[in-house]
Amino acid sequence: METPAREKEPDEHVEKDPLLSEAKIAHVVVPEAFITAATPAENVDSPASWRAADGTRWLIATAKDTHRLVVYDGSTGKQLRTASGPGPELGQMQRPNGIAVIDDLVLVVERDNRRVQVFQLPDFTPLLVFGADELKQPYGLWVRPQKGAYEVIVSDNYMSPQNEDLPPPLAELGQRFKRYHLQRAEGGWKASLAGTFGDTGEAGAIRIAESVFGDAANDRLLLAEEDVAVGTRLREYGLDGAYRGRDIGADLFKAQAEGMALAQCAGGTGYWIATDQFKDRSVFHVFDRKTLDYKGAFAGNKTANTDGVWLDQSADDRFPQGVFYAVDDDQAVAAFDWRDIAKALSLPECRVE
């Protein structure tokens, strides 16, 4: 019996898989600290991490085909447990994609349930789901704390009603991103839609939307434009959702702009890391946090075809200056010691804010 073909995402319809071996991108090689055991049946998409009360680092990844979360020891890569499973009810999931951890909360985007679900750690207690009334095909998210609450920005990659392989006309892209207000309420939690945004101009629109990440200190959102037909790159928006008129990496990304992370260092300095999703080995471009000037690129020995990434700047014995996680070819998660990245790219020490 043949194994069913894996469903293609909207950003995967290309004539030929791009290869780093053919792209001539200048980069340094940073060996992976570890790569978790390969589990192809999971179809791993995105990672996030959390520090338990005993100091243990948990690495949590979404598994699209098994509709659950896979939990690893974030310092060794050993699988610890799984959480959730397929279904539409609270505590169940359908095709989880983006994930974020903040405080003791895990927020997971479910593409096929068209919602975001919130779990509480360490027990993965389901708290609430939201967004099903507005979201059509959600993928990524970014969460930031606000006074007594959280703001959650979710990318919504709805496609053309006439052709599901194509984005809709520019005029219909004004709701590419949904903004939610999440807060505690009597007896639990509540979330409400606080607005939508998306540029509808030729220069600033996001045709294929998945990855979104922000830097509140610099009033900046970076949005990955994954449509290779118009040129994959990062677009700079403000936290207000307005396009700033600047693109980053238009001459750098040769495969597809994907997952992003932000290193926040003392004095407001730091670095953006953004993925270029080659099928043979992923490249991670590094930019200055303030100026967005290019600092260089690195790749692992093996890590390839990366969707989501996550940077954990907290210290432990294994990773004294933090660890960068990147999904490897839909079946594992790779870890990179920040010290190795900084040394390879000659980056100054990043003391955490």
GROMACS .gro file of C-alpha atoms in nm:
model
  353
    1MET     CA    1   0.000   0.000   0.000
    2GLU     CA    2   0.144   0.337  -0.101
    3THR     CA    3   0.186   0.613   0.154
    4PRO     CA    4  -0.048   0.904   0.075
    5ALA     CA    5   0.128   1.206  -0.068
    6ARG     CA    6   0.181   1.483   0.186
    7GLU     CA    7  -0.048   1.780   0.136
    8LYS     CA    8   0.129   2.077  -0.019
    9GLU     CA    9   0.110   2.414   0.151
   10PRO     CA   10   0.025   2.727  -0.053
   11ASP     CA   11   0.393   2.826  -0.048
   12GLU     CA   12   0.514   2.494  -0.191
   13HIS     CA   13   0.386   2.518  -0.548
   14VAL     CA   14   0.715   2.569  -0.730
   15GLU     CA   15   0.844   2.402  -1.044
   16LYS     CA   16   1.180   2.305  -0.891
   17ASP     CA   17   1.290   2.276  -0.531
   18PRO     CA   18   1.551   2.544  -0.456
   19LEU     CA   19   1.886   2.407  -0.340
   20LEU     CA   20   2.153   2.580  -0.137
   21SER     CA   21   2.414   2.381  -0.328
   22GLU     CA   22   2.315   2.575  -0.639
   23ALA     CA   23   2.235   2.916  -0.488
   24LYS     CA   24   2.582   3.065  -0.427
   25ILE     CA   25   2.486   3.229  -0.098
   26ALA     CA   26   2.780   3.326   0.122
   27HIS     CA   27   2.742   3.160   0.462
   28VAL     CA   28   2.929   2.994   0.745
   29VAL     CA   29   2.856   2.646   0.876
   30VAL     CA   30   2.751   2.612   1.241
   31PRO     CA   31   2.728   2.249   1.359
   32GLU     CA   32   2.403   2.153   1.529
   33ALA     CA   33   2.427   2.095   1.903
   34PHE     CA   34   2.171   1.818   1.852
   35ILE     CA   35   1.889   1.712   1.624
   36THR     CA   36   1.591   1.528   1.773
   37ALA     CA   37   1.509   1.179   1.648
   38ALA     CA   38   1.341   1.192   1.309
   39THR     CA   39   0.965   1.126   1.315
   40PRO     CA   40   0.841   1.175   0.957
   41ALA     CA   41   0.485   1.073   1.042
   42GLU     CA   42   0.446   1.380   1.265
   43ASN     CA   43   0.509   1.643   0.992
   44VAL     CA   44   0.672   1.883   1.239
   45ASP     CA   45   0.613   2.251   1.166
   46SER     CA   46   0.719   2.496   1.439
   47PRO     CA   47   0.899   2.495   1.777
   48ALA     CA   48   0.884   2.699   2.096
   49SER     CA   49   1.042   2.650   2.438
   50TRP     CA   50   0.967   2.697   2.808
   51ARG     CA   51   1.160   2.673   3.135
   52ALA     CA   52   0.996   2.452   3.394
   53ALA     CA   53   0.998   2.532   3.766
   54ASP     CA   54   1.291   2.296   3.820
   55GLY     CA   55   1.493   2.472   3.549
   56THR     CA   56   1.436   2.207   3.285
   57ARG     CA   57   1.410   2.347   2.934
   58TRP     CA   58   1.116   2.210   2.737
   59LEU     CA   59   1.114   2.221   2.360
   60ILE     CA   60   0.758   2.200   2.223
   61ALA     CA   61   0.684   2.142   1.854
   62THR     CA   62   0.364   2.130   1.651
   63ALA     CA   63   0.296   1.812   1.454
   64LYS     CA   64   0.061   1.878   1.164
   65ASP     CA   65  -0.021   1.523   1.056
   66THR     CA   66  -0.076   1.376   1.404
   67HIS     CA   67  -0.258   1.689   1.528
   68ARG     CA   68  -0.065   1.718   1.852
   69LEU     CA   69   0.231   1.873   2.030
   70VAL     CA   70   0.559   1.688   2.077
   71VAL     CA   71   0.760   1.778   2.386
   72TYR     CA   72   1.137   1.729   2.406
   73ASP     CA   73   1.407   1.800   2.660
   74GLY     CA   74   1.536   2.130   2.521
   75SER     CA   75   1.892   2.062   2.632
   76THR     CA   76   1.930   1.710   2.493
   77GLY     CA   77   1.657   1.660   2.234
   78LYS     CA   78   1.514   1.353   2.407
   79GLN     CA   79   1.139   1.319   2.357
   80LEU     CA   80   0.950   1.355   2.685
   81ARG     CA   81   0.583   1.331   2.595
   82THR     CA   82   0.308   1.440   2.359
   83ALA     CA   83   0.000   1.652   2.423
   84SER     CA   84  -0.342   1.688   2.259
   85GLY     CA   85  -0.469   1.494   1.957
   86PRO     CA   86  -0.708   1.521   1.663
   87GLY     CA   87  -1.052   1.674   1.696
   88PRO     CA   88  -1.256   1.996   1.713
   89GLU     CA   89  -1.315   2.011   2.088
   90LEU     CA   90  -1.129   2.214   2.349
   91GLY     CA   91  -0.801   2.034   2.413
   92GLN     CA   92  -0.800   1.877   2.066
   93MET     CA   93  -0.642   2.013   1.748
   94GLN     CA   94  -0.655   1.992   1.370
   95ARG     CA   95  -0.332   2.062   1.183
   96PRO     CA   96  -0.144   2.280   1.432
   97ASN     CA   97   0.104   2.519   1.273
   98GLY     CA   98   0.242   2.826   1.450
   99ILE     CA   99   0.323   2.812   1.821
  100ALA     CA  100   0.434   3.064   2.082
  101VAL     CA  101   0.516   3.037   2.451
  102ILE     CA  102   0.481   3.333   2.686
  103ASP     CA  103   0.492   3.308   3.065
  104ASP     CA  104   0.317   2.976   3.141
  105LEU     CA  105   0.095   2.982   2.831
  106VAL     CA  106   0.129   2.795   2.502
  107LEU     CA  107  -0.063   2.942   2.208
  108VAL     CA  108  -0.112   2.719   1.903
  109VAL     CA  109  -0.258   2.811   1.565
  110GLU     CA  110  -0.482   2.538   1.422
  111ARG     CA  111  -0.520   2.577   1.049
  112ASP     CA  112  -0.801   2.328   0.998
  113ASN     CA  113  -1.002   2.428   1.306
  114ARG     CA  114  -0.946   2.791   1.198
  115ARG     CA  115  -0.859   2.908   1.547
  116VAL     CA  116  -0.595   2.966   1.814
  117GLN     CA  117  -0.589   2.748   2.125
  118VAL     CA  118  -0.433   2.840   2.457
  119PHE     CA  119  -0.288   2.581   2.697
  120GLN     CA  120  -0.142   2.631   3.043
  121LEU     CA  121   0.187   2.472   3.141
  122PRO     CA  122   0.315   2.245   3.280
  123ASP     CA  123   0.011   2.020   3.234
  124PHE     CA  124  -0.106   2.150   2.894
  125THR     CA  125  -0.442   2.232   3.046
  126PRO     CA  126  -0.662   2.376   2.768
  127LEU     CA  127  -0.789   2.720   2.865
  128LEU     CA  128  -0.979   2.851   2.561
  129VAL     CA  129  -0.998   2.871   2.184
  130PHE     CA  130  -1.058   3.188   1.984
  131GLY     CA  131  -1.065   3.326   1.632
  132ALA     CA  132  -1.292   3.072   1.461
  133ASP     CA  133  -1.543   3.343   1.368
  134GLU     CA  134  -1.282   3.544   1.177
  135LEU     CA  135  -0.991   3.320   1.074
  136LYS     CA  136  -1.003   3.139   0.741
  137GLN     CA  137  -0.662   2.973   0.698
  138PRO     CA  138  -0.437   3.076   0.987
  139TYR     CA  139  -0.069   2.982   1.007
  140GLY     CA  140   0.165   3.193   1.219
  141LEU     CA  141   0.144   3.417   1.524
  142TRP     CA  142   0.336   3.659   1.742
  143VAL     CA  143   0.245   3.733   2.104
  144ARG     CA  144   0.353   4.028   2.317
  145PRO     CA  145   0.267   4.117   2.676
  146GLN     CA  146   0.056   4.418   2.757
  147LYS     CA  147  -0.055   4.551   3.092
  148GLY     CA  148  -0.246   4.263   3.246
  149ALA     CA  149  -0.305   4.106   2.904
  150TYR     CA  150  -0.149   3.990   2.576
  151GLU     CA  151  -0.173   4.101   2.216
  152VAL     CA  152  -0.181   3.816   1.964
  153ILE     CA  153  -0.122   3.880   1.593
  154VAL     CA  154  -0.220   3.591   1.365
  155SER     CA  155  -0.142   3.556   0.995
  156ASP     CA  156  -0.440   3.445   0.787
  157ASN     CA  157  -0.339   3.295   0.453
  158TYR     CA  158  -0.683   3.278   0.291
  159MET     CA  159  -0.654   3.209  -0.080
  160SER     CA  160  -0.852   3.302  -0.390
  161PRO     CA  161  -1.205   3.153  -0.392
  162GLN     CA  162  -1.157   3.080  -0.761
  163ASN     CA  163  -0.820   2.902  -0.724
  164GLU     CA  164  -0.693   2.778  -0.387
  165ASP     CA  165  -0.336   2.769  -0.520
  166LEU     CA  166  -0.332   3.145  -0.578
  167PRO     CA  167  -0.358   3.443  -0.342
  168PRO     CA  168  -0.662   3.668  -0.379
  169PRO     CA  169  -0.649   4.004  -0.560
  170LEU     CA  170  -0.455   4.280  -0.384
  171ALA     CA  171  -0.775   4.461  -0.286
  172GLU     CA  172  -0.877   4.160  -0.073
  173LEU     CA  173  -0.555   4.143   0.133
  174GLY     CA  174  -0.653   4.403   0.389
  175GLN     CA  175  -0.729   4.134   0.649
  176ARG     CA  176  -0.412   3.927   0.606
  177PHE     CA  177  -0.342   3.968   0.978
  178LYS     CA  178  -0.582   3.958   1.271
  179ARG     CA  179  -0.510   4.125   1.604
  180TYR     CA  180  -0.656   3.978   1.924
  181HIS     CA  181  -0.668   4.094   2.286
  182LEU     CA  182  -0.621   3.806   2.531
  183GLN     CA  183  -0.675   3.849   2.904
  184ARG     CA  184  -0.789   3.682   3.221
  185ALA     CA  185  -1.160   3.696   3.292
  186GLU     CA  186  -1.382   3.586   3.576
  187GLY     CA  187  -1.351   3.211   3.594
  188GLY     CA  188  -1.090   3.182   3.317
  189TRP     CA  189  -0.974   3.364   3.005
  190LYS     CA  190  -1.130   3.558   2.718
  191ALA     CA  191  -1.010   3.684   2.380
  192SER     CA  192  -1.158   3.939   2.144
  193LEU     CA  193  -1.079   4.063   1.794
  194ALA     CA  194  -0.908   4.402   1.821
  195GLY     CA  195  -0.859   4.471   1.452
  196THR     CA  196  -0.728   4.350   1.118
  197PHE     CA  197  -0.460   4.482   0.885
  198GLY     CA  198  -0.275   4.418   0.562
  199ASP     CA  199  -0.142   4.647   0.292
  200THR     CA  200  -0.328   4.624  -0.039
  201GLY     CA  201  -0.071   4.804  -0.253
  202GLU     CA  202   0.160   4.637  -0.502
  203ALA     CA  203   0.470   4.712  -0.293
  204GLY     CA  204   0.350   4.633   0.059
  205ALA     CA  205   0.095   4.352   0.030
  206ILE     CA  206   0.165   4.006   0.169
  207ARG     CA  207   0.046   3.753  -0.091
  208ILE     CA  208   0.153   3.436   0.094
  209ALA     CA  209   0.141   3.492   0.470
  210GLU     CA  210   0.277   3.263   0.740
  211SER     CA  211   0.560   3.400   0.955
  212VAL     CA  212   0.517   3.717   1.160
  213PHE     CA  213   0.735   3.848   1.442
  214GLY     CA  214   0.769   4.181   1.619
  215ASP     CA  215   1.001   4.409   1.812
  216ALA     CA  216   0.794   4.632   2.039
  217ALA     CA  217   1.095   4.840   2.146
  218ASN     CA  218   1.146   4.951   1.786
  219ASP     CA  219   0.776   4.967   1.689
  220ARG     CA  220   0.840   4.705   1.421
  221LEU     CA  221   0.674   4.401   1.271
  222LEU     CA  222   0.857   4.188   1.018
  223LEU     CA  223   0.630   3.987   0.789
  224ALA     CA  224   0.761   3.714   0.561
  225GLU     CA  225   0.642   3.744   0.202
  226GLU     CA  226   0.663   3.386   0.082
  227ASP     CA  227   0.532   3.437  -0.270
  228VAL     CA  228   0.829   3.358  -0.496
  229ALA     CA  229   0.635   3.490  -0.795
  230VAL     CA  230   0.675   3.849  -0.670
  231GLY     CA  231   1.002   3.791  -0.487
  232THR     CA  232   1.026   3.642  -0.141
  233ARG     CA  233   1.156   3.879   0.129
  234LEU     CA  234   1.067   4.042   0.461
  235ARG     CA  235   0.843   4.348   0.472
  236GLU     CA  236   0.863   4.601   0.754
  237TYR     CA  237   0.537   4.715   0.910
  238GLY     CA  238   0.477   4.920   1.222
  239LEU     CA  239   0.298   4.778   1.524
  240ASP     CA  240  -0.001   4.976   1.400
  241GLY     CA  241  -0.017   4.745   1.098
  242ALA     CA  242   0.096   5.003   0.841
  243TYR     CA  243   0.356   4.915   0.578
  244ARG     CA  244   0.672   5.120   0.634
  245GLY     CA  245   0.778   5.116   0.270
  246ARG     CA  246   1.089   4.908   0.333
  247ASP     CA  247   1.171   4.550   0.239
  248ILE     CA  248   1.457   4.347   0.381
  249GLY     CA  249   1.651   4.076   0.203
  250ALA     CA  250   1.503   4.110  -0.145
  251ASP     CA  251   1.850   4.038  -0.284
  252LEU     CA  252   1.934   3.777  -0.019
  253PHE     CA  253   1.647   3.529  -0.004
  254LYS     CA  254   1.686   3.283  -0.290
  255ALA     CA  255   1.451   3.005  -0.172
  256GLN     CA  256   1.171   3.129   0.052
  257ALA     CA  257   1.155   3.357   0.355
  258GLU     CA  258   1.021   3.160   0.650
  259GLY     CA  259   1.044   3.153   1.030
  260MET     CA  260   1.196   3.448   1.222
  261ALA     CA  261   1.337   3.510   1.569
  262LEU     CA  262   1.473   3.811   1.756
  263ALA     CA  263   1.776   3.821   1.985
  264GLN     CA  264   1.718   4.103   2.234
  265CYS     CA  265   2.044   4.222   2.387
  266ALA     CA  266   2.131   4.481   2.651
  267GLY     CA  267   2.110   4.845   2.553
  268GLY     CA  268   1.849   4.781   2.287
  269THR     CA  269   2.092   4.602   2.058
  270GLY     CA  270   2.035   4.259   1.909
  271TYR     CA  271   1.979   4.056   1.596
  272TRP     CA  272   1.702   3.931   1.373
  273ILE     CA  273   1.735   3.578   1.238
  274ALA     CA  274   1.527   3.486   0.932
  275THR     CA  275   1.508   3.155   0.749
  276ASP     CA  276   1.573   3.091   0.381
  277GLN     CA  277   1.398   2.758   0.322
  278PHE     CA  278   1.622   2.555   0.091
  279LYS     CA  279   1.533   2.188   0.049
  280ASP     CA  280   1.886   2.056   0.097
  281ARG     CA  281   2.005   2.288   0.380
  282SER     CA  282   1.835   2.593   0.527
  283VAL     CA  283   2.019   2.925   0.547
  284PHE     CA  284   1.961   3.161   0.840
  285HIS     CA  285   2.018   3.529   0.756
  286VAL     CA  286   2.115   3.759   1.043
  287PHE     CA  287   2.031   4.132   1.054
  288ASP     CA  288   2.102   4.409   1.304
  289ARG     CA  289   1.807   4.462   1.536
  290LYS     CA  290   1.795   4.842   1.506
  291THR     CA  291   1.919   4.921   1.156
  292LEU     CA  292   1.830   4.590   0.984
  293ASP     CA  293   2.178   4.596   0.829
  294TYR     CA  294   2.296   4.255   0.711
  295LYS     CA  295   2.538   4.070   0.939
  296GLY     CA  296   2.582   3.744   0.749
  297ALA     CA  297   2.431   3.398   0.724
  298PHE     CA  298   2.481   3.052   0.866
  299ALA     CA  299   2.364   2.700   0.793
  300GLY     CA  300   2.388   2.375   0.985
  301ASN     CA  301   2.555   2.057   0.873
  302LYS     CA  302   2.218   1.896   0.804
  303THR     CA  303   1.919   2.115   0.898
  304ALA     CA  304   1.702   2.165   0.590
  305ASN     CA  305   1.360   2.274   0.463
  306THR     CA  306   1.293   2.472   0.780
  307ASP     CA  307   0.947   2.609   0.859
  308GLY     CA  308   0.940   2.744   1.214
  309VAL     CA  309   1.224   2.863   1.439
  310TRP     CA  310   1.251   2.980   1.799
  311LEU     CA  311   1.521   3.157   2.001
  312ASP     CA  312   1.546   3.089   2.375
  313GLN     CA  313   1.790   3.332   2.535
  314SER     CA  314   1.768   3.187   2.887
  315ALA     CA  315   2.080   3.021   3.022
  316ASP     CA  316   2.147   2.672   3.152
  317ASP     CA  317   2.454   2.449   3.181
  318ARG     CA  318   2.419   2.317   2.826
  319PHE     CA  319   2.344   2.653   2.662
  320PRO     CA  320   2.490   2.931   2.880
  321GLN     CA  321   2.405   3.201   2.624
  322GLY     CA  322   2.083   3.052   2.489
  323VAL     CA  323   1.980   2.825   2.205
  324PHE     CA  324   1.829   2.866   1.859
  325TYR     CA  325   1.586   2.595   1.744
  326ALA     CA  326   1.495   2.522   1.382
  327VAL     CA  327   1.271   2.254   1.234
  328ASP     CA  328   1.458   2.003   1.018
  329ASP     CA  329   1.279   1.879   0.705
  330ASP     CA  330   0.933   1.839   0.863
  331GLN     CA  331   1.049   1.557   1.090
  332ALA     CA  332   1.279   1.682   1.366
  333VAL     CA  333   1.405   1.991   1.549
  334ALA     CA  334   1.767   2.105   1.543
  335ALA     CA  335   1.935   2.305   1.820
  336PHE     CA  336   2.219   2.554   1.770
  337ASP     CA  337   2.425   2.690   2.060
  338TRP     CA  338   2.413   3.070   2.042
  339ARG     CA  339   2.784   3.083   2.130
  340ASP     CA  340   2.860   2.888   1.813
  341ILE     CA  341   2.646   3.121   1.600
  342ALA     CA  342   2.805   3.433   1.748
  343LYS     CA  343   3.158   3.301   1.708
  344ALA     CA  344   3.104   3.194   1.346
  345LEU     CA  345   2.961   3.536   1.250
  346SER     CA  346   3.191   3.742   1.479
  347LEU     CA  347   2.893   3.890   1.663
  348PRO     CA  348   2.958   4.088   1.984
  349GLU     CA  349   2.843   3.931   2.308
  350CYS     CA  350   2.467   3.948   2.350
  351ARG     CA  351   2.393   4.016   2.715
  352VAL     CA  352   2.023   3.957   2.770
  353GLU     CA  353   1.810   4.261   2.850
   0.00000   0.00000   0.00000
